[in-house]
Every structure is written in structure tokens, then in C-alpha cells.
Amino acid sequence: MLAGYLLIMTALGAGLYFLIRSKTGSPRGGSRTAGRPDGTCPAAGLRRGWLALARHVTGTAVGGYLLLMAVVIAYYYGVAQVAGDFITSAFTGTAMLIAIALPLWGAASWLTERRRQRASHDAGEREARSP
């Protein structure tokens, strides 16, 4: 359990380090002013829109599923050695949860974005009408 905790904390720490490093441009936190006039730098290869979001979510879901299955197999063969259809159930049950959750998450995201765009559009119209 300690090893798993340390692996997760190391991965999160490395992710935070690289995130900060990519935003500032240097590992020590110095800012890089080349790029935009406001001193910010666009991330290389940054994509926006629904296709980029779908690609990111799909990659995260597939990567998370594969990581979970690796942990299940390691647990099954290394620790528990549970009899029966444990691995089959783990693979199919997790795949079913992903198949149910991703479309629902996508629909909720779409509705939220649509509501946000409608609210910003309505606010823009009110500002245009006011003297």
C-alpha cells in the first residue's frame, strides 16, 4: 500500500512540476516573455474545441482503464489469488462503467457549455442595449 501511495504521489508531483515548468518556461520559475504581448506563451500544440476534448477524454479513459487492469492483474496474481471469474468480471465490469459514464459525462458537458454560451450571449446583448 505504501508503494502504491509513493508511486501516485511521485506521479502527481512530476505532473505538477512539468505543468509549472511548461507555463513559466524554465524549471526554476523564471518567466519567459517571448510570445504574446502580455508575456504569456501559448502551449505548443495546444488544441481547442470539442474534438480536442474528446481526444483528451478518450486518451484519459483508455489510459486509466489499462492502468486499472494492470493493477487488477498484479493484485490477482501477486496478492489475492482469488478463485473464479475475478479477472473477467473486473475487465467487463470496468468497461461497462466506462461505456455508461463517458456518454453521460459528454452530454452533461455539452449541456453545461451550451448554458454557459447562452448566458454569455445574453449578457453581451444586454450590454449592447444599455447606453
XYZ file of N, CA and C in Angstrom:
393
model
N 0.826 -1.180 0.000
C 0.000 0.000 0.000
C 0.878 1.254 0.000
N 1.934 1.196 0.766
C 2.864 2.325 0.820
C 3.513 2.552 -0.546
N 3.880 1.472 -1.213
C 4.495 1.601 -2.539
C 3.524 2.251 -3.523
N 2.267 1.850 -3.492
C 1.268 2.461 -4.365
C 1.087 3.940 -4.071
N 1.054 4.289 -2.800
C 0.925 5.693 -2.411
C 2.118 6.496 -2.912
N 3.304 5.962 -2.730
C 4.504 6.667 -3.177
C 4.526 6.822 -4.696
N 4.094 5.805 -5.416
C 4.031 5.916 -6.878
C 3.048 7.000 -7.314
N 1.900 7.039 -6.690
C 0.900 8.047 -7.043
C 1.387 9.448 -6.709
N 1.956 9.626 -5.533
C 2.453 10.947 -5.148
C 3.613 11.400 -6.033
N 4.468 10.461 -6.429
C 5.567 10.798 -7.330
C 5.029 11.216 -8.692
N 4.055 10.491 -9.204
C 3.467 10.842 -10.491
C 2.773 12.203 -10.433
N 2.046 12.463 -9.359
C 1.377 13.764 -9.218
C 2.390 14.893 -9.079
N 3.433 14.659 -8.313
C 4.477 15.666 -8.160
C 5.181 15.966 -9.475
N 5.492 14.919 -10.236
C 6.140 15.121 -11.531
C 5.203 15.874 -12.480
N 3.929 15.525 -12.462
C 2.974 16.230 -13.308
C 2.874 17.702 -12.954
N 2.852 18.002 -11.677
C 2.806 19.395 -11.232
C 4.079 20.133 -11.626
N 5.220 19.478 -11.469
C 6.500 20.082 -11.839
C 6.510 20.434 -13.325
N 6.109 19.481 -14.175
C 6.132 19.731 -15.612
C 5.077 20.752 -16.021
N 3.956 20.798 -15.332
C 2.936 21.795 -15.623
C 3.453 23.196 -15.326
N 4.064 23.368 -14.167
C 4.608 24.671 -13.799
C 5.752 25.044 -14.728
N 6.588 24.074 -15.039
C 7.730 24.315 -15.915
C 7.273 24.741 -17.305
N 6.221 24.124 -17.829
C 5.746 24.482 -19.165
C 5.089 25.862 -19.185
N 4.511 26.276 -18.070
C 3.874 27.600 -18.025
C 4.888 28.718 -17.880
N 5.948 28.479 -17.113
C 6.923 29.535 -16.874
C 8.058 29.527 -17.874
N 8.341 28.388 -18.459
C 9.392 28.321 -19.447
C 10.728 27.894 -18.901
N 10.865 27.819 -17.583
C 12.123 27.356 -17.005
C 11.823 26.573 -15.746
N 12.710 25.637 -15.373
C 12.448 24.822 -14.196
C 12.522 25.587 -12.887
N 13.149 26.728 -12.855
C 13.311 27.481 -11.614
C 12.192 28.488 -11.364
N 11.288 28.634 -12.311
C 10.161 29.534 -12.083
C 10.313 30.898 -12.710
N 11.415 31.148 -13.442
C 11.576 32.418 -14.126
C 10.594 32.507 -15.265
N 10.118 33.714 -15.548
C 9.112 33.812 -16.596
C 9.774 34.114 -17.926
N 9.176 33.598 -18.953
C 9.642 33.820 -20.311
C 8.663 34.790 -20.941
N 9.145 35.884 -21.476
C 8.255 36.913 -22.000
C 8.098 36.848 -23.499
N 8.816 35.964 -24.182
C 8.658 35.854 -25.625
C 7.309 35.218 -25.918
N 6.702 35.624 -26.988
C 5.415 35.042 -27.345
C 4.384 36.131 -27.523
N 3.435 36.190 -26.660
C 2.355 37.173 -26.744
C 2.774 38.490 -26.096
N 2.098 39.576 -26.460
C 2.434 40.875 -25.865
C 2.215 40.931 -24.355
N 1.298 40.129 -23.829
C 1.048 40.161 -22.392
C 2.051 39.319 -21.615
N 3.055 38.733 -22.295
C 4.094 37.980 -21.616
C 3.805 36.505 -21.465
N 2.623 36.066 -21.887
C 2.297 34.650 -21.777
C 2.708 33.936 -23.051
N 2.956 32.648 -22.925
C 3.331 31.834 -24.081
C 2.275 30.775 -24.301
N 1.799 30.651 -25.530
C 0.855 29.572 -25.791
C 1.578 28.237 -25.718
N 0.899 27.238 -25.218
C 1.490 25.908 -25.147
C 1.645 25.348 -26.553
N 2.746 24.665 -26.767
C 2.993 24.085 -28.086
C 1.969 22.997 -28.362
N 1.352 23.067 -29.523
C 0.394 22.034 -29.903
C -0.929 22.112 -29.160
N -1.234 23.251 -28.551
C -2.484 23.382 -27.805
C -3.649 23.388 -28.784
N -4.576 22.505 -28.533
C -5.761 22.420 -29.389
C -6.977 22.757 -28.554
N -7.971 23.332 -29.201
C -9.192 23.698 -28.518
C -10.373 23.091 -29.256
N -11.495 23.055 -28.591
C -12.717 22.587 -29.229
C -13.120 21.206 -28.762
N -14.242 20.767 -29.309
C -14.830 19.502 -28.878
C -13.999 18.303 -29.317
N -13.379 18.386 -30.480
C -12.563 17.268 -30.944
C -11.355 17.067 -30.033
N -10.718 18.156 -29.647
C -9.579 18.058 -28.734
C -10.021 17.524 -27.373
N -11.162 17.969 -26.906
C -11.680 17.473 -25.629
C -11.991 15.979 -25.712
N -12.621 15.569 -26.803
C -12.941 14.147 -26.975
C -11.668 13.310 -27.030
N -10.654 13.809 -27.725
C -9.379 13.095 -27.802
C -8.737 12.982 -26.422
N -8.770 14.048 -25.667
C -8.185 14.048 -24.325
C -8.937 13.097 -23.393
N -10.246 13.158 -23.419
C -11.055 12.295 -22.552
C -10.884 10.833 -22.940
N -10.863 10.541 -24.227
C -10.670 9.167 -24.679
C -9.306 8.639 -24.261
N -8.282 9.442 -24.436
C -6.947 9.032 -24.012
C -6.864 8.801 -22.515
N -7.507 9.663 -21.757
C -7.515 9.505 -20.301
C -8.279 8.257 -19.887
N -9.422 8.022 -20.515
C -10.231 6.848 -20.167
C -9.511 5.554 -20.531
N -8.934 5.499 -21.713
C -8.221 4.287 -22.132
C -6.988 4.066 -21.261
N -6.227 5.128 -21.019
C -5.048 5.003 -20.155
C -5.411 4.588 -18.738
N -6.470 5.161 -18.195
C -6.915 4.795 -16.853
C -7.408 3.364 -16.789
N -8.115 2.939 -17.844
C -8.602 1.562 -17.891
C -7.430 0.579 -17.931
N -6.452 0.856 -18.775
C -5.297 -0.035 -18.873
C -4.496 -0.072 -17.575
N -4.341 1.080 -16.937
C -3.632 1.116 -15.653
C -4.396 0.330 -14.589
N -5.706 0.506 -14.549
C -6.513 -0.237 -13.582
C -6.425 -1.736 -13.828
N -6.462 -2.140 -15.080
C -6.367 -3.568 -15.379
C -4.994 -4.123 -15.008
N -3.943 -3.319 -15.174
C -2.612 -3.764 -14.748
C -2.570 -3.956 -13.234
N -3.205 -3.044 -12.503
C -3.256 -3.171 -11.045
C -4.080 -4.390 -10.645
N -5.198 -4.626 -11.318
C -6.041 -5.787 -11.009
C -5.273 -7.084 -11.249
N -4.580 -7.174 -12.370
C -3.817 -8.390 -12.673
C -2.684 -8.579 -11.659
N -1.979 -7.498 -11.328
C -0.905 -7.606 -10.330
C -1.467 -8.031 -8.976
N -2.597 -7.474 -8.601
C -3.221 -7.846 -7.334
C -3.669 -9.306 -7.355
N -4.286 -9.698 -8.462
C -4.806 -11.069 -8.567
C -3.681 -12.097 -8.470
N -2.634 -11.895 -9.255
C -1.562 -12.882 -9.269
C -0.565 -12.703 -8.129
N -0.416 -11.486 -7.613
C 0.582 -11.247 -6.584
C 0.086 -11.353 -5.161
N -1.170 -11.019 -4.918
C -1.649 -10.932 -3.541
C -2.791 -11.896 -3.269
N -3.899 -11.711 -3.948
C -5.138 -12.369 -3.550
C -5.286 -13.787 -4.065
N -4.983 -14.006 -5.323
C -5.196 -15.287 -5.974
C -6.631 -15.777 -5.740
N -7.563 -14.891 -6.049
C -8.985 -15.156 -5.882
C -9.430 -16.172 -6.930
N -10.230 -17.119 -6.527
C -10.728 -18.130 -7.451
C -11.916 -17.592 -8.237
N -12.197 -18.203 -9.358
C -13.385 -17.857 -10.123
C -13.105 -16.898 -11.247
N -14.129 -16.165 -11.627
C -14.065 -15.249 -12.764
C -13.739 -13.824 -12.333
N -12.827 -13.673 -11.410
C -12.488 -12.351 -10.877
C -11.952 -11.434 -11.967
N -10.994 -11.888 -12.748
C -10.379 -11.028 -13.770
C -11.376 -10.716 -14.882
N -12.135 -11.714 -15.311
C -13.147 -11.467 -16.345
C -14.158 -10.440 -15.874
N -14.591 -10.579 -14.649
C -15.549 -9.630 -14.088
C -14.941 -8.234 -13.964
N -13.683 -8.157 -13.572
C -13.017 -6.853 -13.452
C -12.917 -6.169 -14.811
N -12.538 -6.914 -15.841
C -12.402 -6.329 -17.175
C -13.751 -5.884 -17.732
N -14.755 -6.739 -17.654
C -16.052 -6.397 -18.241
C -16.816 -5.371 -17.409
N -16.720 -5.467 -16.090
C -17.413 -4.508 -15.242
C -16.872 -3.096 -15.400
N -15.562 -2.966 -15.457
C -14.952 -1.645 -15.635
C -15.262 -1.090 -17.020
N -15.209 -1.939 -18.031
C -15.547 -1.491 -19.382
C -16.999 -1.022 -19.456
N -17.894 -1.713 -18.750
C -19.297 -1.303 -18.740
C -19.467 0.051 -18.043
N -18.765 0.244 -16.942
C -18.847 1.544 -16.258
C -18.357 2.674 -17.155
N -17.276 2.436 -17.872
C -16.771 3.457 -18.799
C -17.786 3.711 -19.909
N -18.370 2.649 -20.453
C -19.345 2.791 -21.536
C -20.589 3.552 -21.086
N -20.940 3.445 -19.833
C -22.096 4.175 -19.314
C -21.717 5.603 -18.938
N -20.576 5.774 -18.288
C -20.208 7.077 -17.741
C -19.765 8.080 -18.803
N -19.003 7.663 -19.802
C -18.497 8.623 -20.786
C -19.592 9.316 -21.584
N -20.589 8.609 -22.108
C -21.653 9.330 -22.807
C -22.447 10.268 -21.889
N -22.696 9.838 -20.662
C -23.402 10.716 -19.725
C -22.572 11.949 -19.400
N -21.270 11.767 -19.204
C -20.390 12.899 -18.944
C -20.356 13.830 -20.153
N -20.300 13.243 -21.352
C -20.293 14.066 -22.563
C -21.564 14.891 -22.703
N -22.706 14.281 -22.429
C -23.974 15.009 -22.514
C -24.040 16.123 -21.471
N -23.598 15.836 -20.262
C -23.600 16.870 -19.216
C -22.641 18.003 -19.568
N -21.493 17.689 -20.133
C -20.537 18.725 -20.540
C -21.111 19.583 -21.645
N -21.753 18.953 -22.611
C -22.345 19.691 -23.710
C -23.440 20.638 -23.207
N -24.311 20.134 -22.315
C -25.377 20.983 -21.773
C -24.804 22.137 -20.955
N -23.782 21.878 -20.179
C -23.156 22.936 -19.385
C -22.536 24.002 -20.277
N -21.818 23.579 -21.304
C -21.193 24.525 -22.230
C -22.245 25.326 -22.990
N -23.301 24.664 -23.387
C -24.375 25.362 -24.097
C -25.027 26.415 -23.202
N -25.259 26.062 -21.942
C -25.844 27.005 -20.987
C -24.900 28.193 -20.749
N -23.584 27.915 -20.650
C -22.608 28.976 -20.433
C -22.552 29.913 -21.639
N -22.566 29.353 -22.840
C -22.537 30.183 -24.044
C -23.799 31.022 -24.166
N -24.934 30.436 -23.823
C -26.193 31.186 -23.891
C -26.187 32.336 -22.881
N -25.662 32.083 -21.674
C -25.607 33.132 -20.657
C -24.669 34.259 -21.081
N -23.511 33.927 -21.669
C -22.583 34.973 -22.105
C -23.156 35.732 -23.295
N -23.901 35.049 -24.161
C -24.539 35.716 -25.295
C -25.612 36.677 -24.797
N -26.427 36.238 -23.829
C -27.468 37.106 -23.257
C -26.858 38.309 -22.555
N -25.746 38.107 -21.847
C -25.084 39.224 -21.171
C -24.532 40.210 -22.187
N -24.009 39.721 -23.298
C -23.492 40.596 -24.355
C -24.583 41.420 -24.995
N -25.761 40.823 -25.179
C -26.891 41.560 -25.733
C -27.373 42.643 -24.781
N -27.387 42.333 -23.464
C -27.807 43.344 -22.501
C -26.832 44.516 -22.468
N -25.528 44.226 -22.568
C -24.540 45.303 -22.585
C -24.674 46.147 -23.842
N -24.991 45.536 -24.969
C -25.133 46.262 -26.226
C -26.342 47.178 -26.197
N -27.410 46.768 -25.483
C -28.624 47.570 -25.394
C -28.507 48.709 -24.397
N -27.654 48.567 -23.389
C -27.570 49.614 -22.357
C -26.763 50.793 -22.900
N -27.171 52.033 -22.510
C -26.500 53.238 -23.033
C -25.154 53.459 -22.438
